[in-house]
Backbone as CSV, one residue per row, in Angstrom:
resi,resn,N_x,N_y,N_z,CA_x,CA_y,CA_z,C_x,C_y,C_z
1,MET,22.522,-24.169,37.138,23.622,-24.477,36.185,24.254,-23.130,35.819
2,ALA,24.938,-22.546,36.777,25.664,-21.324,36.533,26.924,-21.568,35.801
3,LYS,27.422,-20.534,35.100,28.630,-20.658,34.348,29.845,-20.744,35.348
4,ALA,30.811,-21.530,35.005,31.981,-21.652,35.873,32.679,-20.345,36.062
5,LYS,33.284,-20.138,37.235,34.003,-18.877,37.512,35.297,-18.926,36.646
6,ALA,35.616,-17.751,36.070,36.848,-17.588,35.309,38.056,-17.748,36.203
7,PRO,39.128,-18.456,35.720,40.303,-18.561,36.566,41.049,-17.197,36.647
8,ARG,41.830,-17.058,37.740,42.642,-15.781,37.875,43.710,-15.806,36.797
9,ARG,43.976,-14.589,36.282,45.014,-14.431,35.276,46.441,-14.304,35.894
10,VAL,46.519,-14.095,37.182,47.798,-13.978,37.886,47.782,-14.873,39.111
11,ALA,48.962,-14.972,39.777,49.100,-15.925,40.890,48.291,-15.371,42.110
12,GLU,48.268,-16.202,43.185,47.515,-15.862,44.361,48.125,-14.658,45.108
13,ASN,49.436,-14.444,44.955,50.114,-13.398,45.685,50.402,-12.160,44.740
14,GLU,49.608,-12.063,43.690,49.696,-10.978,42.743,48.438,-10.279,42.517
15,ALA,48.478,-9.007,42.062,47.303,-8.236,41.660,47.594,-7.529,40.357
16,LEU,46.549,-7.237,39.582,46.702,-6.766,38.264,45.910,-5.500,38.013
17,ALA,46.431,-4.610,37.149,45.648,-3.445,36.720,46.034,-3.200,35.254
18,VAL,45.062,-2.754,34.408,45.345,-2.563,33.091,44.792,-1.192,32.639
19,GLY,45.605,-0.391,32.032,45.160,0.938,31.434,45.034,0.648,29.928
20,THR,43.765,0.699,29.403,43.623,0.219,28.040,43.759,1.295,26.998
21,THR,43.447,2.515,27.283,43.545,3.624,26.298,44.289,4.781,26.935
22,ILE,45.613,4.712,26.870,46.488,5.753,27.402,46.955,6.505,26.148
23,ARG,46.727,7.811,26.097,46.989,8.603,24.889,48.474,8.813,24.742
24,GLY,49.016,8.271,23.653,50.483,8.456,23.341,50.989,7.091,22.838
25,SER,52.200,7.153,22.227,52.739,5.964,21.571,53.245,4.948,22.636
26,ALA,53.212,3.738,22.179,53.733,2.648,23.074,55.216,2.786,23.351
27,GLN,55.947,3.335,22.359,57.368,3.521,22.622,57.685,4.497,23.753
28,LYS,56.906,5.585,23.833,57.158,6.556,24.863,56.643,6.005,26.225
29,LEU,55.564,5.294,26.225,55.076,4.704,27.450,56.013,3.600,28.037
30,ASN,56.694,2.937,27.136,57.622,1.821,27.498,58.857,2.478,28.212
31,LEU,59.252,3.635,27.853,60.332,4.332,28.521,59.946,4.628,30.006
32,VAL,58.715,4.978,30.245,58.265,5.188,31.580,58.109,3.888,32.371
33,ALA,57.621,2.867,31.677,57.458,1.563,32.312,58.734,0.905,32.744
34,ALA,59.764,1.183,31.959,61.137,0.667,32.262,61.707,1.244,33.590
35,LEU,61.213,2.440,33.956,61.683,3.052,35.168,61.208,2.343,36.427
36,ILE,60.057,1.639,36.307,59.471,1.119,37.520,59.525,-0.439,37.627
37,ARG,59.961,-1.070,36.577,60.056,-2.552,36.592,60.931,-3.051,37.686
38,GLY,60.486,-3.999,38.524,61.267,-4.568,39.582,61.430,-3.723,40.779
39,LYS,60.878,-2.533,40.826,61.038,-1.639,41.998,59.892,-1.984,43.063
40,LYS,60.096,-1.498,44.274,59.060,-1.569,45.270,57.952,-0.653,44.856
41,ALA,56.732,-0.942,45.244,55.563,-0.161,44.833,55.654,1.298,45.303
42,GLU,56.092,1.488,46.503,56.206,2.855,47.032,57.237,3.598,46.319
43,GLU,58.359,3.019,46.055,59.496,3.706,45.316,59.042,3.980,43.896
44,ALA,58.317,3.060,43.285,57.810,3.253,41.898,56.878,4.450,41.793
45,MET,55.988,4.617,42.814,55.052,5.729,42.894,55.848,7.014,42.994
46,ASN,56.905,7.036,43.815,57.733,8.231,43.918,58.448,8.586,42.633
47,ILE,58.957,7.631,41.945,59.666,7.792,40.688,58.667,8.421,39.619
48,LEU,57.450,7.875,39.604,56.518,8.364,38.625,56.012,9.746,38.981
49,SER,55.852,10.064,40.281,55.351,11.367,40.648,56.326,12.485,40.345
50,PHE,57.651,12.189,40.377,58.703,13.172,40.098,59.269,13.135,38.687
51,SER,58.703,12.279,37.868,59.213,12.141,36.507,58.617,13.318,35.664
52,LYS,59.451,13.822,34.759,59.009,14.904,33.843,58.213,14.425,32.653
53,ARG,58.213,13.167,32.395,57.514,12.668,31.245,56.045,12.746,31.418
54,ALA,55.296,13.139,30.401,53.785,13.252,30.527,53.168,11.949,30.671
55,MET,53.706,10.886,30.160,53.119,9.528,30.284,53.151,8.959,31.728
56,ALA,54.021,9.596,32.515,54.153,9.119,33.884,52.900,9.323,34.743
57,ARG,52.078,10.361,34.424,50.923,10.574,35.126,49.933,9.460,34.947
58,ASP,49.702,9.028,33.701,48.792,7.888,33.421,49.347,6.593,33.988
59,ALA,50.680,6.408,33.947,51.236,5.199,34.497,51.055,5.129,36.009
60,SER,51.177,6.265,36.668,50.992,6.254,38.125,49.559,5.921,38.523
61,LYS,48.543,6.332,37.634,47.210,6.023,37.922,46.965,4.488,37.819
62,VAL,47.563,3.884,36.819,47.442,2.390,36.678,48.147,1.673,37.850
63,LEU,49.296,2.142,38.238,50.023,1.552,39.355,49.215,1.755,40.713
64,ALA,48.625,2.884,40.864,47.792,3.128,42.096,46.579,2.194,42.072
65,SER,46.051,1.893,40.898,44.934,0.973,40.808,45.324,-0.451,41.143
66,ALA,46.569,-0.829,40.678,47.047,-2.179,40.933,47.287,-2.311,42.473
67,ILE,47.829,-1.347,43.103,48.049,-1.358,44.523,46.760,-1.426,45.320
68,ALA,45.734,-0.626,44.827,44.436,-0.738,45.483,43.750,-2.072,45.324
69,ASN,43.910,-2.639,44.131,43.373,-4.028,43.904,44.053,-5.027,44.811
70,ALA,45.369,-4.915,45.023,46.048,-5.841,45.888,45.583,-5.704,47.341
71,GLU,45.386,-4.450,47.767,44.938,-4.269,49.148,43.485,-4.626,49.376
72,ASN,42.572,-4.195,48.532,41.188,-4.372,48.732,40.577,-5.720,48.311
73,ASN,41.108,-6.193,47.084,40.451,-7.391,46.533,41.212,-8.674,46.886
74,HIS,42.442,-8.560,47.159,43.266,-9.824,47.372,43.961,-9.843,48.724
75,ASP,43.734,-8.899,49.605,44.272,-8.810,50.952,45.761,-9.040,51.035
76,LEU,46.476,-8.319,50.138,47.983,-8.388,50.217,48.498,-7.241,51.015
77,ASP,49.711,-7.404,51.520,50.380,-6.390,52.250,50.911,-5.287,51.351
78,VAL,50.489,-4.088,51.528,50.875,-2.965,50.630,52.352,-2.682,50.778
79,ASP,52.864,-2.767,52.005,54.315,-2.393,52.180,55.310,-3.369,51.587
80,ALA,54.780,-4.565,51.253,55.619,-5.623,50.715,55.465,-5.810,49.191
81,LEU,54.745,-4.906,48.547,54.481,-5.036,47.064,55.623,-4.651,46.230
82,VAL,55.837,-5.368,45.190,56.896,-5.154,44.164,56.305,-5.147,42.783
83,VAL,56.718,-4.245,41.910,56.206,-4.227,40.538,56.806,-5.372,39.809
84,ALA,56.133,-6.453,39.601,56.595,-7.682,39.044,56.642,-7.581,37.500
85,GLU,55.734,-6.870,36.947,55.586,-6.784,35.519,54.977,-5.415,35.134
86,ALA,55.552,-4.797,34.103,54.941,-3.607,33.558,55.174,-3.701,32.031
87,SER,54.116,-4.205,31.374,54.255,-4.451,29.908,53.338,-3.475,29.107
88,VAL,53.837,-3.103,27.979,53.239,-2.052,27.168,52.895,-2.647,25.762
89,GLY,51.721,-2.254,25.260,51.334,-2.689,23.880,50.547,-1.627,23.216
90,LYS,50.313,-1.870,21.954,49.552,-0.875,21.161,48.017,-1.091,21.460
91,SER,47.327,0.031,21.397,45.852,0.004,21.476,45.327,0.559,20.132
92,ILE,44.207,1.282,20.179,43.677,1.847,18.923,44.487,2.990,18.429
93,THR,44.228,3.345,17.168,44.893,4.516,16.572,43.776,5.355,15.929
94,MET,43.703,6.596,16.316,42.677,7.427,15.718,43.317,8.016,14.450
95,LYS,42.471,8.015,13.375,42.973,8.625,12.078,42.314,9.959,11.884
96,ARG,43.176,10.930,11.639,42.666,12.258,11.386,43.341,12.815,10.067
97,PHE,42.767,13.880,9.527,43.282,14.439,8.340,43.601,15.948,8.562
98,ALA,44.652,16.363,7.975,45.089,17.778,8.031,45.146,18.304,6.596
99,THR,44.603,19.479,6.391,44.616,20.055,5.031,45.994,20.588,4.759
100,ARG,46.423,20.449,3.429,47.730,20.934,3.031,47.568,21.868,1.835
101,GLY,48.638,22.353,1.312,48.524,23.202,0.227,48.090,22.557,-1.076
102,ARG,47.578,23.302,-2.010,47.188,22.902,-3.325,46.053,21.865,-3.271
103,GLY,45.236,21.966,-2.306,44.003,21.093,-2.177,44.287,19.649,-1.746
104,LYS,45.459,19.408,-1.195,45.833,18.097,-0.758,45.543,17.944,0.753
105,SER,45.592,16.740,1.250,45.491,16.462,2.661,46.478,15.385,3.107
106,THR,46.763,15.426,4.398,47.770,14.383,4.982,47.076,13.617,6.071
107,ARG,47.369,12.425,6.235,46.783,11.615,7.350,47.593,11.875,8.556
108,ILE,46.982,12.037,9.678,47.597,12.124,10.996,47.144,10.972,11.857
109,LEU,48.067,10.253,12.452,47.777,9.096,13.265,47.974,9.480,14.690
110,LYS,46.908,9.287,15.529,46.985,9.556,16.965,46.955,8.267,17.767
111,PRO,48.118,7.737,18.140,48.103,6.369,18.720,47.698,6.408,20.193
112,PHE,47.196,5.253,20.650,46.804,4.972,22.075,47.624,3.760,22.489
113,SER,47.954,3.607,23.728,48.699,2.518,24.227,47.993,1.766,25.360
114,ARG,48.515,0.633,25.666,47.896,-0.228,26.703,48.970,-0.575,27.684
115,LEU,48.742,-0.405,28.973,49.675,-0.650,30.029,49.154,-1.681,31.005
116,ARG,49.888,-2.729,31.240,49.503,-3.802,32.121,50.525,-3.878,33.243
117,ILE,50.028,-3.636,34.481,50.945,-3.674,35.683,50.564,-4.787,36.606
118,VAL,51.514,-5.627,36.967,51.230,-6.654,37.930,52.171,-6.307,39.136
119,VAL,51.557,-6.306,40.332,52.263,-6.176,41.556,52.267,-7.467,42.331
120,ARG,53.340,-7.812,42.928,53.477,-9.098,43.649,54.008,-8.815,45.104
121,GLU,53.358,-9.588,46.009,53.782,-9.520,47.416,55.117,-10.265,47.560
122,ALA,56.172,-9.554,47.951,57.462,-10.111,48.057,57.553,-10.856,49.390
123,GLU,58.271,-11.960,49.354,58.508,-12.740,50.600,59.569,-12.112,51.412
124,GLU,59.404,-12.073,52.719,60.384,-11.478,53.591,61.564,-12.369,53.647
125,ALA,62.778,-11.730,53.406,64.011,-12.508,53.346,64.639,-12.687,54.772
């Protein structure tokens, strides 16, 4: 009596990768994710590799993981992959304190973000 297998979270022609703790705000990461939404996977990797934004490095790692999942786990054609979804959300927030003048202190919030990338095998037109 084994437990039933969990259903797939994405369709049969899709692969998924999630970066759960990416250091930086969700707003900044969303600017990077907007650059690659709807693009071909190869073109998206080029955009991220030449982007000057620091969050692009972490986003490219998640995209590379999604491409590897599509190739190795789901037997999809790498050349036909398209970034179907790139969604960003909040993750944890580290709370730190900085000392200020006259014996006071200030709270510093260090946010983390979550990036979910879904790549889909596009049908040949």
